[in-house]
PDB file of C-alpha atoms in Angstrom:
ATOM      1  CA  MET A   1      13.831 -32.355 -45.641  1.00 40.00           C
ATOM      2  CA  VAL A   2      13.278 -35.994 -46.527  1.00 39.00           C
ATOM      3  CA  SER A   3      10.152 -36.335 -48.617  1.00 39.00           C
ATOM      4  CA  LEU A   4       8.969 -39.804 -49.074  1.00 38.00           C
ATOM      5  CA  ARG A   5       6.851 -40.445 -52.690  1.00 39.00           C
ATOM      6  CA  PHE A   6       4.762 -43.309 -53.455  1.00 36.00           C
ATOM      7  CA  THR A   7       3.172 -43.808 -56.995  1.00 39.00           C
ATOM      8  CA  THR A   8      -0.155 -44.522 -57.291  1.00 38.00           C
ATOM      9  CA  ALA A   9       0.091 -48.297 -57.967  1.00 39.00           C
ATOM     10  CA  ALA A  10       2.080 -48.888 -54.525  1.00 41.00           C
ATOM     11  CA  VAL A  11      -0.960 -47.831 -52.294  1.00 38.00           C
ATOM     12  CA  PRO A  12      -3.987 -49.774 -52.428  1.00 41.00           C
ATOM     13  CA  ARG A  13      -7.182 -48.364 -52.396  1.00 45.00           C
ATOM     14  CA  LEU A  14      -9.373 -48.170 -49.548  1.00 44.00           C
ATOM     15  CA  PRO A  15     -12.885 -48.220 -49.082  1.00 47.00           C
ATOM     16  CA  PRO A  16     -14.631 -45.035 -48.110  1.00 46.00           C
ATOM     17  CA  LYS A  17     -14.996 -44.307 -44.356  1.00 46.00           C
ATOM     18  CA  PRO A  18     -18.739 -44.696 -43.419  1.00 48.00           C
ATOM     19  CA  GLY A  19     -20.011 -41.273 -41.722  1.00 48.00           C
ATOM     20  CA  PRO A  20     -20.051 -40.912 -37.935  1.00 47.00           C
ATOM     21  CA  ASN A  21     -23.193 -41.882 -36.614  1.00 51.00           C
ATOM     22  CA  GLY A  22     -24.923 -39.807 -33.474  1.00 49.00           C
ATOM     23  CA  ALA A  23     -23.430 -41.460 -30.633  1.00 46.00           C
ATOM     24  CA  ALA A  24     -19.736 -40.718 -32.271  1.00 45.00           C
ATOM     25  CA  ILE A  25     -20.719 -37.018 -33.000  1.00 42.00           C
ATOM     26  CA  ALA A  26     -22.377 -36.828 -29.246  1.00 46.00           C
ATOM     27  CA  ALA A  27     -18.867 -38.386 -27.953  1.00 46.00           C
ATOM     28  CA  THR A  28     -16.961 -35.584 -29.619  1.00 45.00           C
ATOM     29  CA  LEU A  29     -18.478 -32.919 -28.946  1.00 40.00           C
ATOM     30  CA  ALA A  30     -18.577 -33.852 -25.348  1.00 45.00           C
ATOM     31  CA  ALA A  31     -15.020 -34.177 -25.503  1.00 44.00           C
ATOM     32  CA  ALA A  32     -14.560 -30.334 -26.994  1.00 42.00           C
ATOM     33  CA  ALA A  33     -16.890 -29.026 -24.146  1.00 42.00           C
ATOM     34  CA  ALA A  34     -14.395 -30.538 -21.978  1.00 42.00           C
ATOM     35  CA  ALA A  35     -11.585 -29.711 -23.614  1.00 42.00           C
ATOM     36  CA  ALA A  36     -12.777 -25.983 -24.102  1.00 40.00           C
ATOM     37  CA  ALA A  37     -14.028 -25.365 -20.141  1.00 39.00           C
ATOM     38  CA  SER A  38     -10.070 -26.743 -19.265  1.00 40.00           C
ATOM     39  CA  LEU A  39      -8.783 -23.770 -21.407  1.00 35.00           C
ATOM     40  CA  THR A  40      -7.318 -20.413 -19.422  1.00 36.00           C
ATOM     41  CA  LEU A  41      -6.133 -17.714 -21.992  1.00 35.00           C
ATOM     42  CA  THR A  42      -3.686 -15.091 -20.636  1.00 34.00           C
ATOM     43  CA  ALA A  43      -4.824 -11.766 -21.418  1.00 37.00           C
ATOM     44  CA  LYS A  44      -1.754  -9.674 -23.498  1.00 36.00           C
ATOM     45  CA  SER A  45      -2.766  -6.343 -22.491  1.00 38.00           C
ATOM     46  CA  ALA A  46      -4.604  -4.398 -19.767  1.00 44.00           C
ATOM     47  CA  GLY A  47      -6.574  -6.689 -17.632  1.00 47.00           C
ATOM     48  CA  ARG A  48      -9.920  -5.830 -18.696  1.00 48.00           C
ATOM     49  CA  PRO A  49     -12.543  -8.756 -17.814  1.00 52.00           C
ATOM     50  CA  VAL A  50     -14.006 -10.543 -20.642  1.00 45.00           C
ATOM     51  CA  PRO A  51     -17.810 -10.149 -20.818  1.00 45.00           C
ATOM     52  CA  LEU A  52     -19.541 -13.852 -20.187  1.00 44.00           C
ATOM     53  CA  PRO A  53     -21.692 -15.400 -23.128  1.00 40.00           C
ATOM     54  CA  SER A  54     -25.284 -15.270 -23.238  1.00 38.00           C
ATOM     55  CA  PRO A  55     -27.012 -18.472 -22.905  1.00 37.00           C
ATOM     56  CA  SER A  56     -28.021 -18.725 -26.052  1.00 36.00           C
ATOM     57  CA  ALA A  57     -24.405 -18.624 -27.607  1.00 37.00           C
ATOM     58  CA  PRO A  58     -22.149 -21.765 -28.459  1.00 34.00           C
ATOM     59  CA  LEU A  59     -19.519 -22.903 -26.203  1.00 32.00           C
ATOM     60  CA  TRP A  60     -17.043 -21.402 -28.273  1.00 29.00           C
ATOM     61  CA  ALA A  61     -18.431 -17.774 -28.399  1.00 34.00           C
ATOM     62  CA  SER A  62     -16.807 -17.736 -24.875  1.00 34.00           C
ATOM     63  CA  LEU A  63     -13.337 -18.287 -26.400  1.00 32.00           C
ATOM     64  CA  SER A  64     -11.328 -15.681 -28.560  1.00 31.00           C
ATOM     65  CA  LEU A  65      -7.749 -15.815 -29.230  1.00 31.00           C
ATOM     66  CA  ALA A  66      -7.953 -11.997 -29.889  1.00 34.00           C
ATOM     67  CA  ASP A  67      -5.746  -9.668 -28.177  1.00 37.00           C
ATOM     68  CA  GLY A  68      -6.784  -8.536 -24.487  1.00 39.00           C
ATOM     69  CA  ALA A  69      -8.799 -12.049 -24.472  1.00 39.00           C
ATOM     70  CA  ALA A  70      -9.040 -13.849 -20.620  1.00 38.00           C
ATOM     71  CA  ALA A  71     -10.918 -16.687 -19.859  1.00 40.00           C
ATOM     72  CA  PRO A  72     -12.322 -17.579 -17.319  1.00 48.00           C
ATOM     73  CA  GLY A  73     -11.001 -14.244 -15.157  1.00 68.00           C
ATOM     74  CA  SER A  74      -8.385 -11.499 -16.271  1.00 92.00           C
ATOM     75  CA  VAL A  75      -4.817 -11.328 -15.599  1.00 95.00           C
ATOM     76  CA  GLU A  76      -3.142  -7.781 -14.240  1.00 96.00           C
ATOM     77  CA  PRO A  77      -0.480  -7.685 -17.017  1.00 95.00           C
ATOM     78  CA  ARG A  78       2.260  -6.319 -15.396  1.00 95.00           C
ATOM     79  CA  THR A  79       2.639  -8.924 -12.290  1.00 96.00           C
ATOM     80  CA  GLY A  80       0.630 -12.095 -13.873  1.00 96.00           C
ATOM     81  CA  ALA A  81      -1.855 -11.762 -11.108  1.00 97.00           C
ATOM     82  CA  ALA A  82      -5.332 -13.387 -11.989  1.00 97.00           C
ATOM     83  CA  PHE A  83      -8.517 -12.868 -10.608  1.00 97.00           C
ATOM     84  CA  PRO A  84     -11.834 -14.611 -11.452  1.00 96.00           C
ATOM     85  CA  THR A  85     -14.744 -13.095 -13.302  1.00 94.00           C
ATOM     86  CA  GLU A  86     -17.311 -13.243 -10.443  1.00 93.00           C
ATOM     87  CA  ALA A  87     -16.470 -12.868  -6.663  1.00 89.00           C
ATOM     88  CA  ALA A  88     -18.326 -13.971  -3.826  1.00 81.00           C
ATOM     89  CA  ALA A  89     -22.122 -13.615  -4.234  1.00 85.00           C
ATOM     90  CA  GLY A  90     -21.835 -13.115  -7.695  1.00 90.00           C
ATOM     91  CA  ARG A  91     -20.314 -10.187  -7.908  1.00 96.00           C
ATOM     92  CA  ARG A  92     -18.887  -9.304 -11.238  1.00 97.00           C
ATOM     93  CA  LEU A  93     -15.169  -8.376 -11.973  1.00 98.00           C
ATOM     94  CA  LEU A  94     -14.916  -4.758 -13.450  1.00 97.00           C
ATOM     95  CA  GLY A  95     -11.471  -3.995 -13.836  1.00 97.00           C
ATOM     96  CA  VAL A  96      -8.176  -4.956 -12.471  1.00 97.00           C
ATOM     97  CA  GLY A  97      -5.255  -2.826 -11.789  1.00 98.00           C
ATOM     98  CA  LEU A  98      -1.951  -2.305  -9.834  1.00 98.00           C
ATOM     99  CA  ARG A  99      -0.783  -0.580  -6.796  1.00 97.00           C
ATOM    100  CA  LYS A 100       2.981   0.713  -6.897  1.00 94.00           C
ATOM    101  CA  THR A 101       4.717   2.715  -3.990  1.00 91.00           C
ATOM    102  CA  SER A 102       8.279   4.409  -4.520  1.00 83.00           C
ATOM    103  CA  VAL A 103      11.095   4.082  -1.951  1.00 75.00           C
ATOM    104  CA  LEU A 104      12.845   7.186  -1.217  1.00 70.00           C
ATOM    105  CA  GLY A 105      10.931   8.571  -4.888  1.00 70.00           C
ATOM    106  CA  LEU A 106      13.617   6.374  -6.585  1.00 73.00           C
ATOM    107  CA  LYS A 107      12.432   3.151  -7.006  1.00 82.00           C
ATOM    108  CA  SER A 108       9.204   1.800  -7.884  1.00 90.00           C
ATOM    109  CA  ILE A 109       8.186  -1.146  -6.212  1.00 94.00           C
ATOM    110  CA  ASP A 110       4.916  -3.310  -6.956  1.00 96.00           C
ATOM    111  CA  VAL A 111       2.643  -3.959  -4.136  1.00 97.00           C
ATOM    112  CA  TYR A 112      -0.306  -5.693  -4.652  1.00 98.00           C
ATOM    113  CA  ALA A 113      -2.889  -6.364  -7.837  1.00 98.00           C
ATOM    114  CA  PHE A 114      -6.585  -5.401  -7.519  1.00 98.00           C
ATOM    115  CA  GLY A 115      -9.836  -6.358  -8.741  1.00 98.00           C
ATOM    116  CA  VAL A 116     -13.015  -4.205  -8.758  1.00 98.00           C
ATOM    117  CA  TYR A 117     -16.033  -6.324  -8.233  1.00 98.00           C
ATOM    118  CA  ALA A 118     -19.812  -5.002  -8.389  1.00 98.00           C
ATOM    119  CA  ASP A 119     -23.133  -6.663  -7.958  1.00 97.00           C
ATOM    120  CA  GLY A 120     -24.819  -6.234 -10.926  1.00 96.00           C
ATOM    121  CA  ASN A 121     -28.473  -5.943  -9.619  1.00 96.00           C
ATOM    122  CA  ASP A 122     -27.625  -3.265  -7.455  1.00 97.00           C
ATOM    123  CA  LEU A 123     -26.051  -1.374 -10.130  1.00 97.00           C
ATOM    124  CA  LYS A 124     -29.408  -1.237 -12.247  1.00 96.00           C
ATOM    125  CA  GLN A 125     -31.440  -1.290  -9.218  1.00 96.00           C
ATOM    126  CA  GLN A 126     -29.593   1.941  -7.998  1.00 96.00           C
ATOM    127  CA  LEU A 127     -28.720   3.639 -10.955  1.00 97.00           C
ATOM    128  CA  GLU A 128     -30.598   2.123 -13.908  1.00 94.00           C
ATOM    129  CA  GLU A 129     -33.533   5.155 -14.176  1.00 94.00           C
ATOM    130  CA  LYS A 130     -31.202   7.732 -13.598  1.00 95.00           C
ATOM    131  CA  TYR A 131     -28.799   6.950 -16.473  1.00 95.00           C
ATOM    132  CA  ARG A 132     -30.843   4.512 -18.767  1.00 91.00           C
ATOM    133  CA  LYS A 133     -30.936   7.878 -21.287  1.00 92.00           C
ATOM    134  CA  PHE A 134     -27.563   7.841 -21.538  1.00 92.00           C
ATOM    135  CA  SER A 135     -25.818   5.711 -24.460  1.00 91.00           C
ATOM    136  CA  ALA A 136     -22.666   3.395 -22.924  1.00 89.00           C
ATOM    137  CA  SER A 137     -20.204   5.910 -24.885  1.00 91.00           C
ATOM    138  CA  GLU A 138     -21.685   8.534 -23.276  1.00 92.00           C
ATOM    139  CA  LEU A 139     -21.372   6.703 -19.986  1.00 93.00           C
ATOM    140  CA  LYS A 140     -17.792   6.473 -20.149  1.00 89.00           C
ATOM    141  CA  GLY A 141     -17.030   9.844 -19.810  1.00 83.00           C
ATOM    142  CA  ASN A 142     -19.515  10.507 -17.566  1.00 91.00           C
ATOM    143  CA  ALA A 143     -17.857  12.078 -13.615  1.00 87.00           C
ATOM    144  CA  GLU A 144     -21.055  11.666 -11.965  1.00 95.00           C
ATOM    145  CA  LEU A 145     -21.691   7.991 -12.789  1.00 97.00           C
ATOM    146  CA  ILE A 146     -18.733   6.946 -10.301  1.00 96.00           C
ATOM    147  CA  ASN A 147     -20.040   9.756  -7.925  1.00 96.00           C
ATOM    148  CA  ASP A 148     -23.012   7.205  -7.824  1.00 97.00           C
ATOM    149  CA  VAL A 149     -21.666   4.133  -7.388  1.00 98.00           C
ATOM    150  CA  LEU A 150     -19.558   5.533  -4.667  1.00 97.00           C
ATOM    151  CA  GLU A 151     -22.477   7.210  -2.731  1.00 97.00           C
ATOM    152  CA  GLN A 152     -25.194   4.395  -3.001  1.00 97.00           C
ATOM    153  CA  ASP A 153     -25.426   1.445  -1.169  1.00 97.00           C
ATOM    154  CA  ILE A 154     -24.566  -0.946  -4.235  1.00 98.00           C
ATOM    155  CA  ARG A 155     -22.309  -4.168  -2.823  1.00 98.00           C
ATOM    156  CA  MET A 156     -19.004  -4.149  -3.988  1.00 98.00           C
ATOM    157  CA  THR A 157     -15.561  -5.837  -3.195  1.00 98.00           C
ATOM    158  CA  VAL A 158     -12.063  -5.169  -3.807  1.00 98.00           C
ATOM    159  CA  LYS A 159      -9.587  -7.963  -3.851  1.00 98.00           C
ATOM    160  CA  LEU A 160      -5.794  -7.254  -3.282  1.00 98.00           C
ATOM    161  CA  GLN A 161      -3.379 -10.002  -4.414  1.00 98.00           C
ATOM    162  CA  ILE A 162      -0.131  -9.258  -2.938  1.00 98.00           C
ATOM    163  CA  VAL A 163       3.023  -9.310  -5.089  1.00 98.00           C
ATOM    164  CA  TYR A 164       5.522  -7.932  -3.285  1.00 96.00           C
ATOM    165  CA  GLY A 165       7.171 -10.759  -0.952  1.00 94.00           C
ATOM    166  CA  ARG A 166       8.354  -8.335   1.518  1.00 93.00           C
ATOM    167  CA  LEU A 167       5.116  -6.999   2.465  1.00 95.00           C
ATOM    168  CA  SER A 168       4.262  -6.722   6.045  1.00 95.00           C
ATOM    169  CA  ILE A 169       0.543  -6.288   8.249  1.00 96.00           C
ATOM    170  CA  ARG A 170       2.376  -3.198   9.594  1.00 96.00           C
ATOM    171  CA  SER A 171       3.158  -1.943   6.370  1.00 95.00           C
ATOM    172  CA  VAL A 172      -0.198  -2.565   4.992  1.00 96.00           C
ATOM    173  CA  ARG A 173      -1.365  -0.691   8.420  1.00 96.00           C
ATOM    174  CA  SER A 174       0.551   2.191   7.852  1.00 96.00           C
ATOM    175  CA  ALA A 175      -0.022   2.395   4.253  1.00 96.00           C
ATOM    176  CA  PHE A 176      -3.851   2.337   4.855  1.00 97.00           C
ATOM    177  CA  GLU A 177      -3.649   4.834   7.913  1.00 97.00           C
ATOM    178  CA  LYS A 178      -1.860   7.342   5.392  1.00 96.00           C
ATOM    179  CA  SER A 179      -4.297   6.744   2.305  1.00 97.00           C
ATOM    180  CA  VAL A 180      -7.744   6.443   4.017  1.00 98.00           C
ATOM    181  CA  GLY A 181      -6.815   8.857   6.311  1.00 97.00           C
ATOM    182  CA  SER A 182      -6.827  11.233   3.434  1.00 96.00           C
ATOM    183  CA  ARG A 183      -9.920  10.643   1.996  1.00 97.00           C
ATOM    184  CA  LEU A 184     -11.590  10.426   5.063  1.00 97.00           C
ATOM    185  CA  GLN A 185     -10.788  13.777   5.526  1.00 95.00           C
ATOM    186  CA  LYS A 186     -11.622  14.775   2.160  1.00 94.00           C
ATOM    187  CA  PHE A 187     -15.111  13.658   2.345  1.00 95.00           C
ATOM    188  CA  GLY A 188     -15.852  13.905   6.316  1.00 94.00           C
ATOM    189  CA  GLY A 189     -13.588  16.406   7.742  1.00 87.00           C
ATOM    190  CA  GLN A 190     -10.902  16.398  10.569  1.00 82.00           C
ATOM    191  CA  ASP A 191     -13.131  14.840  12.995  1.00 90.00           C
ATOM    192  CA  THR A 192     -12.371  11.201  11.499  1.00 95.00           C
ATOM    193  CA  LYS A 193      -9.545   9.834  13.474  1.00 95.00           C
ATOM    194  CA  GLU A 194     -11.560   7.747  15.506  1.00 96.00           C
ATOM    195  CA  LEU A 195     -13.364   5.926  12.586  1.00 97.00           C
ATOM    196  CA  LEU A 196      -9.708   5.267  10.603  1.00 98.00           C
ATOM    197  CA  GLN A 197      -8.230   3.793  14.090  1.00 97.00           C
ATOM    198  CA  SER A 198     -10.964   0.976  14.330  1.00 97.00           C
ATOM    199  CA  PHE A 199     -10.282   0.381  10.375  1.00 98.00           C
ATOM    200  CA  VAL A 200      -6.525   0.077  10.690  1.00 97.00           C
ATOM    201  CA  ALA A 201      -6.885  -1.495  14.319  1.00 97.00           C
ATOM    202  CA  LEU A 202      -8.268  -4.800  12.247  1.00 97.00           C
ATOM    203  CA  PHE A 203      -4.945  -5.362  10.433  1.00 97.00           C
ATOM    204  CA  LYS A 204      -2.954  -7.042  13.604  1.00 96.00           C
ATOM    205  CA  ASP A 205       0.641  -7.962  13.558  1.00 95.00           C
ATOM    206  CA  GLU A 206      -0.492 -12.137  13.798  1.00 95.00           C
ATOM    207  CA  TYR A 207      -1.826 -11.755  10.408  1.00 95.00           C
ATOM    208  CA  LYS A 208       1.097 -12.787   8.082  1.00 94.00           C
ATOM    209  CA  LEU A 209       1.211 -11.964   4.013  1.00 96.00           C
ATOM    210  CA  PRO A 210       3.449 -14.080   1.726  1.00 96.00           C
ATOM    211  CA  LYS A 211       3.381 -13.304  -1.418  1.00 97.00           C
ATOM    212  CA  GLY A 212       0.122 -14.577  -3.062  1.00 97.00           C
ATOM    213  CA  SER A 213      -2.166 -13.732  -0.380  1.00 97.00           C
ATOM    214  CA  VAL A 214      -5.380 -12.309  -0.924  1.00 98.00           C
ATOM    215  CA  ILE A 215      -7.208  -9.163   1.153  1.00 98.00           C
ATOM    216  CA  GLU A 216     -10.617  -8.533   0.689  1.00 98.00           C
ATOM    217  CA  LEU A 217     -12.505  -5.030   1.223  1.00 98.00           C
ATOM    218  CA  SER A 218     -16.163  -5.739   0.771  1.00 98.00           C
ATOM    219  CA  ARG A 219     -19.130  -2.962   1.092  1.00 98.00           C
ATOM    220  CA  GLU A 220     -22.258  -4.823   2.016  1.00 98.00           C
ATOM    221  CA  SER A 221     -25.465  -3.639   2.365  1.00 97.00           C
ATOM    222  CA  ASN A 222     -25.937  -0.920   4.536  1.00 98.00           C
ATOM    223  CA  HIS A 223     -22.858   0.640   3.859  1.00 98.00           C
ATOM    224  CA  VAL A 224     -20.997  -2.082   5.983  1.00 98.00           C
ATOM    225  CA  LEU A 225     -17.547  -2.581   5.326  1.00 98.00           C
ATOM    226  CA  LYS A 226     -16.228  -6.061   5.710  1.00 98.00           C
ATOM    227  CA  ILE A 227     -12.819  -6.963   5.683  1.00 98.00           C
ATOM    228  CA  SER A 228     -11.195 -10.430   5.472  1.00 98.00           C
ATOM    229  CA  ILE A 229      -7.498 -11.598   4.692  1.00 97.00           C
ATOM    230  CA  GLU A 230      -7.478 -15.197   2.936  1.00 96.00           C
ATOM    231  CA  GLY A 231     -10.996 -15.915   3.460  1.00 95.00           C
ATOM    232  CA  GLU A 232     -10.726 -15.312   7.388  1.00 96.00           C
ATOM    233  CA  GLU A 233     -13.275 -12.165   8.518  1.00 97.00           C
ATOM    234  CA  LEU A 234     -11.152  -9.648  10.169  1.00 97.00           C
ATOM    235  CA  GLY A 235     -14.334  -7.839  11.371  1.00 97.00           C
ATOM    236  CA  SER A 236     -16.920  -5.213  10.200  1.00 98.00           C
ATOM    237  CA  ILE A 237     -17.535  -1.662  10.447  1.00 98.00           C
ATOM    238  CA  GLN A 238     -21.019   0.372   9.409  1.00 98.00           C
ATOM    239  CA  SER A 239     -19.706   3.625   8.006  1.00 98.00           C
ATOM    240  CA  LYS A 240     -20.943   4.962   4.640  1.00 98.00           C
ATOM    241  CA  LEU A 241     -18.222   7.500   4.949  1.00 98.00           C
ATOM    242  CA  LEU A 242     -15.734   4.551   5.262  1.00 98.00           C
ATOM    243  CA  CYS A 243     -16.842   2.818   2.187  1.00 98.00           C
ATOM    244  CA  ARG A 244     -16.592   5.744   0.203  1.00 98.00           C
ATOM    245  CA  SER A 245     -12.979   6.746   1.413  1.00 98.00           C
ATOM    246  CA  ILE A 246     -11.666   3.002   0.656  1.00 98.00           C
ATOM    247  CA  LEU A 247     -13.402   2.557  -3.055  1.00 98.00           C
ATOM    248  CA  ASP A 248     -12.390   5.965  -3.680  1.00 98.00           C
ATOM    249  CA  LEU A 249      -8.676   5.178  -3.531  1.00 98.00           C
ATOM    250  CA  TYR A 250      -9.584   2.415  -7.061  1.00 98.00           C
ATOM    251  CA  ILE A 251     -12.500   4.419  -8.512  1.00 97.00           C
ATOM    252  CA  GLY A 252     -12.106   7.948  -7.358  1.00 96.00           C
ATOM    253  CA  ASP A 253     -10.901  11.402  -8.725  1.00 93.00           C
ATOM    254  CA  ASP A 254      -7.184  10.251  -8.122  1.00 95.00           C
ATOM    255  CA  PRO A 255      -7.121   6.594  -7.948  1.00 97.00           C
ATOM    256  CA  PHE A 256      -3.866   4.056  -7.806  1.00 97.00           C
ATOM    257  CA  ASP A 257      -4.683   2.953 -11.438  1.00 97.00           C
ATOM    258  CA  LYS A 258      -5.732   4.921 -14.012  1.00 96.00           C
ATOM    259  CA  ASN A 259      -6.332   2.607 -16.750  1.00 96.00           C
ATOM    260  CA  ALA A 260      -8.412   0.134 -13.793  1.00 97.00           C
ATOM    261  CA  LYS A 261     -10.812   3.116 -13.057  1.00 96.00           C
ATOM    262  CA  ASP A 262     -11.343   3.550 -16.750  1.00 95.00           C
ATOM    263  CA  ASN A 263     -12.041  -0.051 -16.876  1.00 95.00           C
ATOM    264  CA  VAL A 264     -14.301  -0.109 -14.462  1.00 97.00           C
ATOM    265  CA  GLN A 265     -16.532   2.620 -15.774  1.00 96.00           C
ATOM    266  CA  GLU A 266     -16.749   1.195 -18.973  1.00 95.00           C
ATOM    267  CA  ASN A 267     -17.957  -2.189 -17.626  1.00 95.00           C
ATOM    268  CA  ILE A 268     -21.062  -0.414 -15.618  1.00 96.00           C
ATOM    269  CA  ALA A 269     -21.813   1.293 -18.295  1.00 94.00           C
ATOM    270  CA  SER A 270     -22.034  -1.409 -20.379  1.00 93.00           C
ATOM    271  CA  ILE A 271     -24.142  -3.071 -17.767  1.00 93.00           C
ATOM    272  CA  LEU A 272     -26.520  -0.171 -17.542  1.00 90.00           C
TER     273      LEU A 272
END
């Protein structure tokens, strides 16, 4: 390393700089705000959405370098799939997870990452009266809470982001036929084949699913299930049973990703 030294005599003394005026301070703060707004931090750990700062909090309160921080959304750590903190109609991200499958019981394949969203006002309106007496820590382990979320008329969305590059719409249709079909039988008995077919028939062969494609499964008001691919609506079906069966895949008793379900329940508890 080269060290440069100057004697005191060699360096002329400069007059002190004047303090910044009000305009300079304002310009500096504006630049900092613009820079901060453009930052995106990648989560190191389990894709947990970061709560938004309160309106009174300073700008830098929304930025954190701690482990697990992510802004302005949340990242599924294994695949790097990112999800915004809010979906359409202001639904809030509650948790992210990963759907995996195995080939011949040997090789595990990452099929899609998913994010679970819910309308915070609906959660409060439907559940706050029943659960307000419980603390957030008590609600984290309350099995009845998730059952009520599945049962009540709460607007929710599950975003599926395809991470497997060779996934076909036919494979998606077949997988849903098996997984959703088992849930329909679980909650509705054997006479559910017609309802199942009305759902899987929406996934027509004409749709392509390259890596990065997004499928949205949304429960709208009055238990209407709306399905879309890349923003194009495939159709909608009004069925409380079908809505519950699909959401059960992600936050029910035997979810695709247990950590994602736990994060969803923890964030619902915080909202309530």
